[in-house]
Short mmCIF file of C-alpha atoms in Angstrom, two decimals:
data_model
loop_
_atom_site.label_atom_id
_atom_site.label_comp_id
_atom_site.label_asym_id
_atom_site.label_seq_id
_atom_site.Cartn_x
_atom_site.Cartn_y
_atom_site.Cartn_z
CA MET Y 1 5.41 3.11 -1.17
CA SER Y 2 3.61 6.04 0.45
CA TYR Y 3 0.52 7.43 0.84
CA ASP Y 4 -1.33 9.77 3.00
CA VAL Y 5 -3.92 10.57 0.40
CA PRO Y 6 -5.26 14.00 1.32
CA ARG Y 7 -8.94 14.34 2.35
CA MET Y 8 -11.34 15.44 -0.33
CA ALA Y 9 -13.86 17.99 0.45
CA GLY Y 10 -16.94 16.39 1.95
CA GLU Y 11 -15.18 13.03 2.53
CA VAL Y 12 -16.73 10.80 4.96
CA ASP Y 13 -15.10 7.85 6.70
CA PRO Y 14 -16.85 4.67 5.92
CA GLU Y 15 -18.44 2.90 9.03
CA LEU Y 16 -16.55 -0.23 9.61
CA GLY Y 17 -17.86 -3.08 11.84
CA GLY Y 18 -15.01 -5.75 11.66
CA ARG Y 19 -17.29 -8.23 10.28
CA ARG Y 20 -15.39 -11.38 9.60
CA THR Y 21 -16.00 -13.38 6.45
CA GLY Y 22 -13.86 -15.41 4.21
CA TYR Y 23 -10.55 -16.96 5.36
CA PRO Y 24 -9.99 -17.03 9.16
CA LEU Y 25 -7.16 -15.21 10.55
CA TRP Y 26 -3.89 -16.79 11.96
CA GLU Y 27 -1.13 -15.39 14.05
CA VAL Y 28 2.36 -16.09 12.74
CA PHE Y 29 5.39 -16.88 14.86
CA VAL Y 30 8.86 -17.15 13.33
CA ARG Y 31 11.95 -18.69 14.84
CA ALA Y 32 14.97 -16.68 13.22
CA ASP Y 33 17.62 -19.21 13.86
CA ARG Y 34 18.22 -22.44 16.04
CA GLY Y 35 18.47 -21.66 19.65
CA LEU Y 36 16.03 -18.72 19.62
CA THR Y 37 12.42 -18.49 20.46
CA HIS Y 38 9.63 -18.15 17.96
CA VAL Y 39 8.47 -14.49 17.98
CA HIS Y 40 5.38 -13.01 16.70
CA ALA Y 41 5.69 -11.65 13.24
CA GLY Y 42 2.06 -10.59 12.13
CA SER Y 43 -0.96 -12.39 10.81
CA VAL Y 44 -2.29 -13.97 7.63
CA HIS Y 45 -5.60 -15.04 6.31
CA ALA Y 46 -5.92 -18.71 5.17
CA PRO Y 47 -8.48 -21.46 4.97
CA ASP Y 48 -6.39 -23.98 7.02
CA ALA Y 49 -3.17 -24.38 8.99
CA GLU Y 50 -1.15 -25.83 6.16
CA THR Y 51 -2.14 -22.91 3.76
CA ALA Y 52 -1.46 -20.44 6.60
CA ILE Y 53 2.10 -21.77 6.96
CA GLN Y 54 2.60 -21.51 3.14
CA SER Y 55 1.46 -17.97 3.12
CA ALA Y 56 3.39 -17.06 6.27
CA ARG Y 57 6.53 -18.33 4.48
CA ASP Y 58 5.88 -16.13 1.40
CA VAL Y 59 4.84 -13.05 3.60
CA TYR Y 60 7.30 -13.09 6.51
CA THR Y 61 10.42 -14.98 5.36
CA ARG Y 62 11.36 -13.74 1.91
CA ARG Y 63 14.85 -12.89 3.13
CA ASN Y 64 15.96 -15.65 5.32
CA GLU Y 65 14.15 -14.31 8.40
CA GLY Y 66 13.42 -17.77 9.68
CA VAL Y 67 14.00 -21.33 10.03
CA SER Y 68 10.62 -22.50 11.43
CA ILE Y 69 7.12 -21.10 11.62
CA TRP Y 70 4.09 -21.48 13.87
CA VAL Y 71 0.73 -20.44 13.13
CA VAL Y 72 -2.14 -20.18 15.65
CA PRO Y 73 -5.77 -19.38 15.01
CA SER Y 74 -6.14 -15.64 16.13
CA SER Y 75 -9.35 -16.54 17.91
CA ALA Y 76 -7.33 -18.97 20.17
CA ILE Y 77 -5.18 -16.13 21.54
CA ARG Y 78 -6.31 -15.11 25.05
CA ALA Y 79 -4.66 -11.77 26.48
CA SER Y 80 -4.40 -10.12 29.75
CA ASP Y 81 -6.80 -7.33 30.40
CA PRO Y 82 -5.01 -4.12 29.08
CA ASP Y 83 -6.51 -2.00 31.79
CA ALA Y 84 -5.14 -4.08 34.56
CA LYS Y 85 -1.55 -3.29 33.91
CA GLY Y 86 -1.07 -1.25 37.10
CA ASP Y 87 -1.93 -4.24 39.30
CA TRP Y 88 -0.32 -6.78 37.26
CA PHE Y 89 2.92 -5.46 36.12
CA ASP Y 90 3.86 -2.84 38.76
CA ASP Y 91 7.46 -3.34 39.56
CA ASP Y 92 7.26 -2.48 43.33
CA LYS Y 93 9.97 -5.01 44.44
CA PRO Y 94 13.41 -3.50 43.66
CA TYR Y 95 15.11 -5.97 45.91
CA ARG Y 96 14.46 -8.54 43.04
CA HIS Y 97 16.96 -6.83 40.96
CA PRO Y 98 20.71 -7.30 41.33
CA THR Y 99 21.38 -3.38 41.37
CA PHE Y 100 19.46 -3.09 44.57
CA TYR Y 101 22.42 -4.69 46.61
CA GLU Y 102 25.68 -2.71 47.24
CA ILE Y 103 28.62 -4.72 47.08
CA PRO Y 104 31.95 -3.05 47.94
CA GLU Y 105 34.33 -2.46 44.83
CA GLU Y 106 37.14 -4.46 46.38
CA VAL Y 107 34.93 -7.67 45.96
CA GLY Y 108 35.07 -7.20 42.26
CA HIS Y 109 32.66 -8.37 39.74
CA MET Y 110 29.73 -10.36 40.85
CA MET I 1 -2.60 3.52 42.44
CA THR I 2 -4.24 6.53 40.89
CA VAL I 3 -7.21 6.06 38.61
CA THR I 4 -6.67 7.28 35.11
CA THR I 5 -9.11 7.79 32.36
CA GLY I 6 -8.48 6.22 28.99
CA GLN I 7 -7.85 9.79 27.48
CA GLU I 8 -5.31 10.53 30.20
CA ALA I 9 -3.53 7.32 29.77
CA PHE I 10 -3.56 7.76 25.96
CA ASP I 11 -2.23 11.50 26.40
CA THR I 12 0.42 10.31 28.78
CA LEU I 13 1.70 7.76 26.41
CA ILE I 14 1.77 10.20 23.41
CA ALA I 15 3.62 12.80 25.38
CA ALA I 16 6.02 10.18 26.47
CA LYS I 17 6.46 9.21 22.82
CA GLN I 18 5.37 5.64 23.69
CA LYS I 19 3.66 3.64 21.26
CA ILE I 20 -0.15 3.10 21.28
CA GLU I 21 -1.11 -0.69 21.10
CA PRO I 22 -4.23 -2.35 19.71
CA ARG I 23 -6.12 -2.88 22.95
CA ASP I 24 -5.38 0.53 24.47
CA TRP I 25 -8.14 2.98 24.67
CA MET I 26 -7.79 5.66 21.91
CA PRO I 27 -9.81 8.57 20.81
CA GLU I 28 -12.31 7.50 18.11
CA GLU I 29 -10.85 10.05 15.74
CA TYR I 30 -7.33 8.62 16.24
CA ARG I 31 -8.61 5.18 15.52
CA ARG I 32 -10.41 6.39 12.34
CA THR I 33 -7.42 8.35 11.11
CA MET I 34 -5.13 5.47 11.62
CA ILE I 35 -7.51 2.96 9.85
CA ARG I 36 -7.77 5.46 6.93
CA GLN I 37 -3.98 6.06 6.60
CA ILE I 38 -2.90 2.42 7.09
CA ALA I 39 -5.75 1.03 4.66
CA GLN I 40 -4.58 3.62 2.09
CA HIS I 41 -1.12 2.70 2.48
CA ALA I 42 -1.85 -1.01 2.08
CA HIS I 43 -4.16 -0.44 -0.89
CA SER I 44 -1.14 1.61 -2.37
CA GLU I 45 1.11 -1.28 -2.07
CA VAL I 46 -1.21 -3.63 -3.53
CA ILE I 47 -2.22 -1.29 -6.46
CA GLY I 48 1.47 -0.41 -6.88
CA GLN I 49 2.13 -3.99 -8.10
CA GLN I 50 0.26 -2.99 -11.47
CA PRO I 51 2.54 -0.46 -13.11
CA GLU I 52 5.63 -2.74 -12.63
CA GLY I 53 3.78 -6.11 -13.08
CA ASN I 54 3.15 -4.56 -16.69
CA TRP I 55 6.75 -4.96 -17.53
CA ILE I 56 7.62 -8.40 -16.10
CA THR I 57 7.11 -10.29 -19.32
CA ARG I 58 9.25 -7.60 -21.29
CA ALA I 59 11.96 -7.20 -18.98
CA PRO I 60 15.28 -6.89 -21.10
CA SER I 61 17.09 -9.76 -19.42
CA LEU I 62 16.51 -12.66 -16.99
CA ARG I 63 18.47 -10.89 -14.27
CA ARG I 64 16.11 -7.75 -14.58
CA LYS I 65 13.08 -10.14 -14.75
CA ALA I 66 13.90 -12.00 -11.60
CA ILE I 67 14.55 -8.63 -9.80
CA LEU I 68 11.33 -7.17 -10.90
CA VAL I 69 9.47 -10.37 -9.86
CA ALA I 70 11.00 -10.12 -6.42
CA LYS I 71 10.11 -6.38 -6.23
CA VAL I 72 6.61 -6.93 -7.05
CA GLN I 73 6.28 -9.64 -4.63
CA ASP I 74 7.73 -7.54 -1.98
CA GLU I 75 4.99 -4.88 -2.72
CA ALA I 76 2.38 -7.66 -2.28
CA GLY I 77 3.96 -8.54 1.08
CA HIS I 78 4.09 -4.94 2.18
CA GLY I 79 0.22 -4.66 1.38
CA LEU I 80 -0.25 -7.74 3.60
CA TYR I 81 1.73 -6.55 6.71
CA LEU I 82 -0.18 -3.27 6.53
CA TYR I 83 -3.52 -5.01 6.19
CA SER I 84 -2.46 -7.04 9.12
CA ALA I 85 -1.73 -3.93 11.04
CA CYS I 86 -4.94 -2.25 10.07
CA GLU I 87 -7.03 -5.22 11.16
CA THR I 88 -5.72 -4.64 14.74
CA LEU I 89 -8.04 -1.70 14.95
CA GLY I 90 -11.03 -3.86 14.52
CA VAL I 91 -11.70 -3.89 10.79
CA ALA I 92 -11.89 -6.87 8.73
CA ARG I 93 -9.87 -7.70 5.56
CA ASP I 94 -12.99 -8.12 3.45
CA GLU I 95 -14.27 -4.74 4.39
CA LEU I 96 -11.03 -3.18 3.37
CA ASN I 97 -11.05 -4.93 0.02
CA GLU I 98 -14.58 -3.76 -0.68
CA LEU I 99 -13.84 -0.22 0.18
CA LEU I 100 -10.83 -0.16 -2.20
CA HIS I 101 -13.14 -1.84 -4.92
CA ASN I 102 -15.82 0.60 -4.57
CA GLY I 103 -13.62 3.61 -4.32
CA ARG I 104 -14.39 4.62 -0.91
CA GLN I 105 -10.92 4.25 0.17
CA LYS I 106 -8.17 5.51 -2.02
CA TYR I 107 -4.48 4.57 -2.76
CA SER I 108 -1.54 6.85 -3.61
CA SER I 109 -2.29 8.75 -6.98
CA ILE I 110 1.27 7.77 -8.15
CA PHE I 111 -0.03 4.55 -9.39
CA ASN I 112 -2.61 6.16 -11.74
CA TYR I 113 0.10 7.00 -14.21
CA PRO I 114 1.10 4.64 -16.84
CA THR I 115 4.33 2.86 -17.26
CA LEU I 116 5.19 3.56 -20.93
CA SER I 117 8.77 2.21 -21.36
CA TRP I 118 11.23 0.09 -19.53
CA ALA I 119 13.01 3.20 -18.16
CA ASP I 120 9.92 3.74 -16.14
CA MET I 121 10.94 0.63 -14.04
CA GLY I 122 14.13 2.62 -13.23
CA ALA I 123 12.36 5.86 -12.42
CA ILE I 124 9.77 4.15 -10.27
CA GLY I 125 12.32 2.47 -8.20
CA TRP I 126 14.57 5.51 -7.92
CA LEU I 127 12.16 8.15 -7.49
CA VAL I 128 8.77 6.72 -6.51
CA ASP I 129 10.42 4.24 -3.97
CA GLY I 130 12.87 6.88 -3.03
CA ALA I 131 9.95 9.37 -2.05
CA ALA I 132 8.43 6.33 -0.22
CA ILE I 133 11.35 5.62 1.76
CA THR I 134 11.67 9.25 2.76
CA ASN I 135 7.96 8.98 3.95
CA GLN I 136 8.39 5.69 5.60
CA VAL I 137 11.50 6.21 7.45
CA ALA I 138 9.74 9.14 9.24
CA LEU I 139 6.73 6.85 9.89
CA THR I 140 8.87 4.18 11.65
CA ARG I 141 8.29 6.66 14.48
CA THR I 142 4.53 6.86 14.10
CA SER I 143 2.65 6.45 17.47
CA TYR I 144 0.67 3.47 16.57
CA GLY I 145 2.73 0.27 17.36
CA PRO I 146 1.54 -2.12 14.56
CA TYR I 147 1.91 0.47 11.91
CA ALA I 148 5.38 1.43 13.19
CA ARG I 149 6.51 -2.11 13.28
CA ALA I 150 5.19 -2.70 9.61
CA MET I 151 7.16 0.49 8.65
CA ILE I 152 10.39 -0.85 10.04
CA ARG I 153 9.99 -4.13 8.24
CA ILE I 154 9.00 -2.35 5.00
CA CYS I 155 11.99 0.09 5.11
CA LYS I 156 14.45 -2.54 5.37
CA GLU I 157 13.15 -4.09 2.09
CA GLU I 158 12.67 -0.83 0.17
CA SER I 159 16.20 -0.11 0.03
CA PHE I 160 16.68 -2.81 -2.45
CA HIS I 161 13.83 -1.19 -4.53
CA GLN I 162 15.33 2.13 -4.81
CA ARG I 163 18.90 0.82 -5.62
CA GLN I 164 17.75 -1.56 -8.26
CA GLY I 165 15.93 1.41 -9.97
CA TYR I 166 18.84 3.64 -9.73
CA GLU I 167 20.90 0.96 -11.21
CA ILE I 168 18.47 0.72 -14.27
CA MET I 169 18.65 4.29 -14.80
CA LEU I 170 22.57 4.27 -14.60
CA THR I 171 22.74 1.58 -17.17
CA LEU I 172 20.49 3.54 -19.58
CA ALA I 173 22.19 6.76 -19.03
CA ARG I 174 25.60 5.06 -19.89
CA GLY I 175 23.98 3.47 -22.86
CA THR I 176 23.24 4.55 -26.41
CA GLU I 177 21.62 7.91 -27.19
CA ALA I 178 18.34 6.22 -27.51
CA GLN I 179 18.72 4.69 -24.27
CA LYS I 180 19.73 7.96 -22.52
CA ASP I 181 16.70 9.65 -24.07
CA MET I 182 14.54 6.93 -22.66
CA ALA I 183 15.97 7.50 -19.20
CA GLN I 184 15.45 11.23 -19.61
CA ASP I 185 11.85 10.81 -20.71
CA ALA I 186 11.14 8.63 -17.71
CA LEU I 187 12.68 11.31 -15.39
CA ASP I 188 10.51 14.06 -17.08
CA ARG I 189 7.32 12.08 -16.58
CA TRP I 190 7.85 10.74 -13.04
CA TRP I 191 9.51 13.89 -11.41
CA TRP I 192 6.56 15.96 -10.62
CA PRO I 193 4.24 13.09 -9.61
CA SER I 194 6.98 11.87 -7.29
CA LEU I 195 7.02 15.40 -5.60
CA ALA I 196 3.29 15.41 -5.31
CA MET I 197 3.43 11.98 -3.44
CA PHE I 198 4.30 13.92 -0.27
CA GLY I 199 0.70 15.56 -0.40
CA PRO I 200 -0.32 19.18 -0.50
CA PRO I 201 1.82 22.01 1.05
CA ASP I 202 1.60 22.33 4.73
CA ASP I 203 -0.49 25.47 4.75
CA GLN I 204 -3.16 23.55 2.68
CA SER I 205 -3.06 20.30 4.90
CA PRO I 206 -5.65 21.15 7.58
CA HIS I 207 -5.22 17.60 9.30
CA THR I 208 -1.31 17.60 9.45
CA GLU I 209 -1.55 19.59 12.91
CA GLN I 210 -3.72 17.11 14.59
CA SER I 211 -1.74 14.08 13.13
CA MET I 212 1.39 15.70 14.23
CA ARG I 213 -0.03 16.14 17.80
CA TRP I 214 -1.11 12.46 18.00
CA GLY I 215 2.39 11.53 16.73
CA ILE I 216 0.70 9.76 13.65
CA LYS I 217 2.92 12.06 11.55
CA VAL I 218 6.23 12.99 12.71
CA GLU I 219 7.32 15.38 9.94
CA THR I 220 5.28 17.48 7.58
CA ASN I 221 4.65 17.10 3.97
CA ASP I 222 6.98 20.01 2.98
CA GLN I 223 9.74 18.87 5.32
CA LEU I 224 9.80 15.48 3.77
CA ARG I 225 9.48 16.82 0.29
CA GLN I 226 12.47 19.03 0.89
CA ARG I 227 14.61 16.23 2.05
CA PHE I 228 13.64 14.14 -0.91
CA VAL I 229 14.61 16.76 -3.44
CA ASP I 230 18.00 17.62 -1.51
CA MET I 231 18.78 13.92 -1.83
CA THR I 232 17.86 13.31 -5.45
CA VAL I 233 19.29 16.28 -7.20
CA PRO I 234 22.86 15.17 -6.88
CA GLN I 235 21.81 11.45 -7.83
CA ALA I 236 20.41 13.08 -11.21
CA GLN I 237 23.55 15.04 -11.62
CA PHE I 238 25.67 11.86 -11.44
CA LEU I 239 23.41 10.27 -13.98
CA GLY I 240 23.93 13.15 -16.30
CA LEU I 241 20.16 13.66 -16.71
CA GLU I 242 18.20 16.91 -16.36
CA ILE I 243 15.55 17.52 -13.67
CA PRO I 244 12.56 18.99 -15.60
CA ASP I 245 12.28 22.14 -13.42
CA PRO I 246 13.81 25.42 -14.72
CA GLU I 247 13.49 26.78 -11.16
CA LEU I 248 15.47 24.29 -9.56
CA ALA I 249 18.67 25.95 -7.87
CA TRP I 250 20.77 25.43 -4.86
CA ASN I 251 19.90 28.22 -2.26
CA GLU I 252 23.04 28.90 -0.21
CA GLU I 253 21.19 30.83 2.41
CA ARG I 254 18.57 28.00 3.19
CA GLY I 255 21.12 25.28 2.62
CA HIS I 256 18.43 23.49 0.45
CA TYR I 257 17.38 23.37 -3.09
CA ASP I 258 14.61 25.71 -4.31
CA PHE I 259 12.22 24.20 -6.60
CA GLY I 260 9.19 25.31 -8.71
CA ASP I 261 5.38 24.87 -8.04
CA ILE I 262 3.78 21.64 -8.27
CA ASP I 263 0.73 21.49 -10.43
CA TRP I 264 -1.85 20.70 -7.62
CA GLU I 265 -4.83 21.02 -10.04
CA ASP I 266 -3.54 17.95 -12.03
CA PHE I 267 -2.87 16.31 -8.48
CA TRP I 268 -6.43 16.79 -7.37
CA GLU I 269 -7.78 15.46 -10.81
CA VAL I 270 -5.97 12.31 -10.32
CA VAL I 271 -7.03 11.95 -6.57
CA LYS I 272 -10.73 12.48 -7.84
CA GLY I 273 -10.44 9.60 -10.14
CA ASN I 274 -9.61 11.29 -13.37
CA GLY I 275 -5.98 10.25 -13.74
CA PRO I 276 -4.70 8.36 -16.74
CA CYS I 277 -5.14 4.93 -15.16
CA ASN I 278 -7.60 5.23 -12.20
CA ARG I 279 -10.25 3.04 -13.77
CA ASP I 280 -8.01 0.37 -15.34
CA ARG I 281 -6.15 -0.17 -11.96
CA ILE I 282 -9.51 -0.65 -9.99
CA ALA I 283 -11.01 -2.71 -12.88
CA HIS I 284 -7.94 -5.03 -12.99
CA LYS I 285 -8.05 -5.41 -9.14
CA VAL I 286 -11.69 -6.28 -9.05
CA LYS I 287 -11.27 -8.79 -11.96
CA ALA I 288 -8.43 -10.46 -10.09
CA TRP I 289 -10.58 -10.63 -6.90
CA GLU I 290 -13.65 -12.00 -8.76
CA ASP I 291 -11.74 -14.49 -10.81
CA GLY I 292 -10.23 -15.84 -7.63
CA ALA I 293 -13.56 -16.34 -5.91
CA TRP I 294 -13.83 -20.09 -6.88
CA VAL I 295 -10.27 -20.74 -5.47
CA ARG I 296 -11.26 -19.19 -2.27
CA GLU I 297 -14.48 -21.04 -2.01
CA ALA I 298 -12.84 -24.40 -2.86
CA ALA I 299 -10.12 -23.85 -0.32
CA LEU I 300 -12.56 -23.14 2.38
CA ALA I 301 -14.78 -26.22 1.42
CA HIS I 302 -11.65 -28.40 1.30
CA ALA I 303 -10.58 -27.06 4.76
CA ALA I 304 -14.05 -27.68 6.18
CA LYS I 305 -13.99 -31.28 4.65
CA ARG I 306 -10.66 -32.19 6.05
CA SER I 307 -11.44 -30.69 9.45
CA ALA I 308 -14.65 -32.70 9.60
CA ALA I 309 -12.84 -35.88 8.67
CA ALA I 310 -10.21 -35.27 11.36
CA GLU I 311 -12.51 -34.32 14.04
CA PRO I 312 -16.22 -35.31 13.49
CA THR I 313 -17.61 -33.15 16.13
CA ALA I 314 -15.68 -29.96 15.62
CA ASN I 315 -16.83 -27.56 13.19
CA THR I 316 -14.01 -25.03 13.68
CA VAL I 317 -11.18 -24.75 11.24
CA ASN I 318 -8.29 -27.12 11.91
CA ALA I 319 -7.43 -25.83 15.31
CA ALA I 320 -6.52 -29.25 16.25
CA ASN I 321 -3.92 -29.69 13.37
CA THR I 322 -2.16 -26.50 14.49
CA VAL I 323 -1.80 -27.60 18.02
CA ASN I 324 -0.51 -31.12 16.76
CA ALA I 325 2.02 -29.25 14.58
CA ALA I 326 3.14 -27.05 17.44
CA ASN I 327 3.49 -30.04 19.67
CA LYS I 328 5.58 -31.83 17.23
CA GLU I 329 7.76 -28.78 16.93
CA LEU I 330 8.10 -28.45 20.66
CA SER I 331 9.00 -32.28 21.28
#
């Protein structure tokens, strides 16, 4: 449902520190069907892996969205530096792509 | 490579209608606005279980009961997708719970109205979920990636919610006089609060402009409200029910329905906490949270004990089990 509750006069946003208590966070990966890879679906809080898988099933596969689930402790995920994207992911080698090469039409599909 | 500041990179992404992702630099005010909106949305889904949960034990048939259970379960799921999205902005689930419980974060006022008859299950699905879909379809294009992804998922599921509601209304409208009256009564009570769900008129929404510039909102409150009215009036006509607005009329020139003024005083009273059910909704939520405390403690103690037994030196939660399970899966 929906929900942009308008601001009231004098409303102040609470300070949020991201302090983590309670159940740890798990990242959920779901395989939609045999032959496909597991894809990130979201996350769940759970006390252990078994419960995380159970919750992931309830939260992310209520309509046949998957045939297999992985859960990984969120704290175990390591990510590339988001600010380094220029150096890391720049595509400056067009000759790696098939469209770089001109093949005469007479040759047909290649 | 040119060196760009965070602000420049952010502005470029917004201008190109690209998504902002959790680890991107973003203005502090963007982050706050996003947290507030996603948290409210999540809270709305969670509190939204209560008005409908109220009728599960009294659903008129096993079919209706199974559907209602599935719908309420969806609302819980939607709340969880959204909390998940909100947590990517650096807030913790427990903080969000606490802010809902102590009233510092709000949820949609629509859930502060009572569900007095079975027909309310029809009216909520048809009108409240209908209004929600109108809003949420627009939000699938919102600029924050995790929020947009949650919206896409939610929109796919909401369609069932609206259709099952309309089916209930249709069944009642084709039933006995008493059933038809019940449907009309539900429409009478839910129509105006549903229109108010879209929020104050554009000229009284000081934050809309900034939210539009940041791509958080892609359409204004009034645009969405008009779309909802235009879509819903013919549906009401088909049911043979009357929308409780004497000013409602097709405007040939505008190509839209004109409609009467919303009672914003009543709306603000409910936002401030003085609606018919505000206190009950939060009291019920807090009680459920507190009643569940021993379960959460026991589950954590059990996990710690099992983890210690499996790996005496490790004090982290079961990471090894996960790896083993993943290996098994891969092999």
